[in-house]
N, C-alpha and C. Protein backbone atom coordinates (compact mmCIF):
# COMPACT_ATOMS: atom_id res chain seq x y z
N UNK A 1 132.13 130.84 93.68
CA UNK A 1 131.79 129.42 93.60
C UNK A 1 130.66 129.08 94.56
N UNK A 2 130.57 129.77 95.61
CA UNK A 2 129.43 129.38 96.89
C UNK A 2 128.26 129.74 96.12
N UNK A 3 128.26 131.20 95.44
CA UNK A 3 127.16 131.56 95.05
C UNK A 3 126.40 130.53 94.16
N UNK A 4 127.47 130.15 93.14
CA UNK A 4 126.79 129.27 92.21
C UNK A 4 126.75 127.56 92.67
N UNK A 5 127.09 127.49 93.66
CA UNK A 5 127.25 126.22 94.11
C UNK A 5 125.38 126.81 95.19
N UNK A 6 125.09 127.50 95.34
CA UNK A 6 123.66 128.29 96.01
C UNK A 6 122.65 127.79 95.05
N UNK A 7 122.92 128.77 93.78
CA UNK A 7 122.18 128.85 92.61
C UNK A 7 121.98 127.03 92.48
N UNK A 8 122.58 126.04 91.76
CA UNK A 8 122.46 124.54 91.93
C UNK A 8 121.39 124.41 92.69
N UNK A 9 122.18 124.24 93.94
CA UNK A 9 120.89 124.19 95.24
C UNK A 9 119.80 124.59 94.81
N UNK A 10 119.22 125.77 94.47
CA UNK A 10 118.27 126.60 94.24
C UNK A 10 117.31 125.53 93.85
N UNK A 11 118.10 125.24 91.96
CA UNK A 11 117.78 124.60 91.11
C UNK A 11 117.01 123.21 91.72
N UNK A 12 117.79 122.70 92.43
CA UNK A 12 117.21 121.17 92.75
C UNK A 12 116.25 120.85 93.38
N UNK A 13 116.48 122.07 94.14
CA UNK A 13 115.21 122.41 95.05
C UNK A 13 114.16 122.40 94.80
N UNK A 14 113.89 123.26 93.42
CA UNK A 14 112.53 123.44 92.79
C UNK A 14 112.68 122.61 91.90
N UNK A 15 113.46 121.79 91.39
CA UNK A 15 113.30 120.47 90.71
C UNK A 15 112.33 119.40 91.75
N UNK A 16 112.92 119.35 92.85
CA UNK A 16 112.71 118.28 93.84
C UNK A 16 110.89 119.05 94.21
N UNK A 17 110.65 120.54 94.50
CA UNK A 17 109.41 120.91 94.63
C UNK A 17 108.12 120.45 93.35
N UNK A 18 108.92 120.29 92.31
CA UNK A 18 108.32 119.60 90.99
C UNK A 18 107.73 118.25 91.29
N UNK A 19 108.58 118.15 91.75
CA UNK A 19 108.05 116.17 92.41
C UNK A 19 107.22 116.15 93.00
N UNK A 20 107.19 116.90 94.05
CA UNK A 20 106.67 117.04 95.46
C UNK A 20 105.64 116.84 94.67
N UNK A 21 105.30 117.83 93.70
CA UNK A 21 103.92 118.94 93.55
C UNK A 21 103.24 117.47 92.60
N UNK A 22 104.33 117.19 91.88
CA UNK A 22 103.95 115.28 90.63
C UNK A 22 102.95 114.58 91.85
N UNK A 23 103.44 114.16 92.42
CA UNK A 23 102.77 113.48 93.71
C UNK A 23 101.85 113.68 94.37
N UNK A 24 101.54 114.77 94.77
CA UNK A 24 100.49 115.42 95.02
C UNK A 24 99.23 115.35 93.90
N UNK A 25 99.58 115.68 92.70
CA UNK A 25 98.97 115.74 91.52
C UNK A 25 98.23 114.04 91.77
N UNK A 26 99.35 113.50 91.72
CA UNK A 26 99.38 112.00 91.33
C UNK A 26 98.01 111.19 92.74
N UNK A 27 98.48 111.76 94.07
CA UNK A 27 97.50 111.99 95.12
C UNK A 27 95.74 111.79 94.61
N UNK A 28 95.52 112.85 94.24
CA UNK A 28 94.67 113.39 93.92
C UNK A 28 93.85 112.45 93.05
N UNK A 29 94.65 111.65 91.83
CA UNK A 29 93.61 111.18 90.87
C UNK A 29 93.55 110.36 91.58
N UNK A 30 94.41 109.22 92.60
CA UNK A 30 94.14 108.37 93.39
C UNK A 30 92.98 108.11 94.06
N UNK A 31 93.06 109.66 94.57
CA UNK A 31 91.53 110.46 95.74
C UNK A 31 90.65 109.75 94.90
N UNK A 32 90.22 110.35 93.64
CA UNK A 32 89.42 110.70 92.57
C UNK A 32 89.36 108.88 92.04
N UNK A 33 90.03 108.30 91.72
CA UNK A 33 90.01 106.55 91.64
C UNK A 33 89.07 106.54 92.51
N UNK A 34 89.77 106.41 93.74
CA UNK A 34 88.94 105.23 94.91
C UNK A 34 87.30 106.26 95.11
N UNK A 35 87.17 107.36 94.94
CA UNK A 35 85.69 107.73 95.03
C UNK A 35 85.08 107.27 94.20
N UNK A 36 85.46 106.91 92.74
CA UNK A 36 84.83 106.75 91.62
C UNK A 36 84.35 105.01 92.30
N UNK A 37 85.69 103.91 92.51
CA UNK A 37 85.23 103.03 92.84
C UNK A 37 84.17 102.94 94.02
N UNK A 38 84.22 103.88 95.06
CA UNK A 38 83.60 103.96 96.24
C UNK A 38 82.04 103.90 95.53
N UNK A 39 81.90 104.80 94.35
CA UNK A 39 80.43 104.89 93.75
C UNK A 39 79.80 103.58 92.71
N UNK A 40 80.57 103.13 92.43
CA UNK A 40 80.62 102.05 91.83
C UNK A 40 80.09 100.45 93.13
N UNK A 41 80.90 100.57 93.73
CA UNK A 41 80.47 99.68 94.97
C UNK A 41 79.24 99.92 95.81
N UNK A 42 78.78 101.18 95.83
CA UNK A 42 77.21 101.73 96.22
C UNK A 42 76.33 101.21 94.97
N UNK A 43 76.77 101.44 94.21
CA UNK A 43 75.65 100.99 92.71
C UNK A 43 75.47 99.72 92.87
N UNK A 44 75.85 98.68 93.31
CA UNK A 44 76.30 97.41 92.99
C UNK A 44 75.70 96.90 94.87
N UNK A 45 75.50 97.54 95.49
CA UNK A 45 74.73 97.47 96.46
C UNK A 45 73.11 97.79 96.62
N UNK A 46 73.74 98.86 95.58
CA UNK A 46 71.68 99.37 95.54
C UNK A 46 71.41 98.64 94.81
N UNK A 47 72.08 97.66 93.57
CA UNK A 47 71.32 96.78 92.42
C UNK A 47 71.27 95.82 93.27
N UNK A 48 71.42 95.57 94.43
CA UNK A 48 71.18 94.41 94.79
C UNK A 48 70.32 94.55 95.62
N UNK A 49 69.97 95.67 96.58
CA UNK A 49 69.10 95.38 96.88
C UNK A 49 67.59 95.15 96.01
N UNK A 50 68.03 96.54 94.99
CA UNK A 50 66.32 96.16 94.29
C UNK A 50 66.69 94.64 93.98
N UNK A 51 67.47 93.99 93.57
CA UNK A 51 67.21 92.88 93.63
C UNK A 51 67.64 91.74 93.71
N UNK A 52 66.95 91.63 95.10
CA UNK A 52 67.70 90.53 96.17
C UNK A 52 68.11 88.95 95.92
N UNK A 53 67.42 88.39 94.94
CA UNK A 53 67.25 87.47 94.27
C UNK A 53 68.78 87.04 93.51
N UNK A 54 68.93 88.11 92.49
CA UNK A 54 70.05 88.57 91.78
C UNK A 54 71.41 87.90 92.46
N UNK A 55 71.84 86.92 91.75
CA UNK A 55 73.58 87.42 92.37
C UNK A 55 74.48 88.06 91.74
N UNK A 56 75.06 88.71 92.65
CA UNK A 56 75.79 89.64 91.82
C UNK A 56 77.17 89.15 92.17
């Protein structure tokens, strides 16, 4: 019974490392969001400077 009460454990473990790893994943496009916006907010700075006039 310990053994397989081990084995479980095992199981959840790398269930729960699944998550971990979801999150991480999930991390990442986040990263990948806010750079995209980060470039987006530079664009929208350089259009303004060429032109200053402009409101943006």
């Amino acid at each position: 019974d310990r053994c397989e009460g081990n084995e479980k454990r095992k199981m959840r473990n790398e269930k729960h490392l699944e998550i971990t790893h979801d999150r991480c994943e999930g991390n990442e496009k986040q990263g990948m969001r806010n750079e995209k916006h980060l470039e987006i907010i530079s664009d929208l700075f350089e259009a303004k400077r060429l032109t200053p006039n402009a409101s943006l």
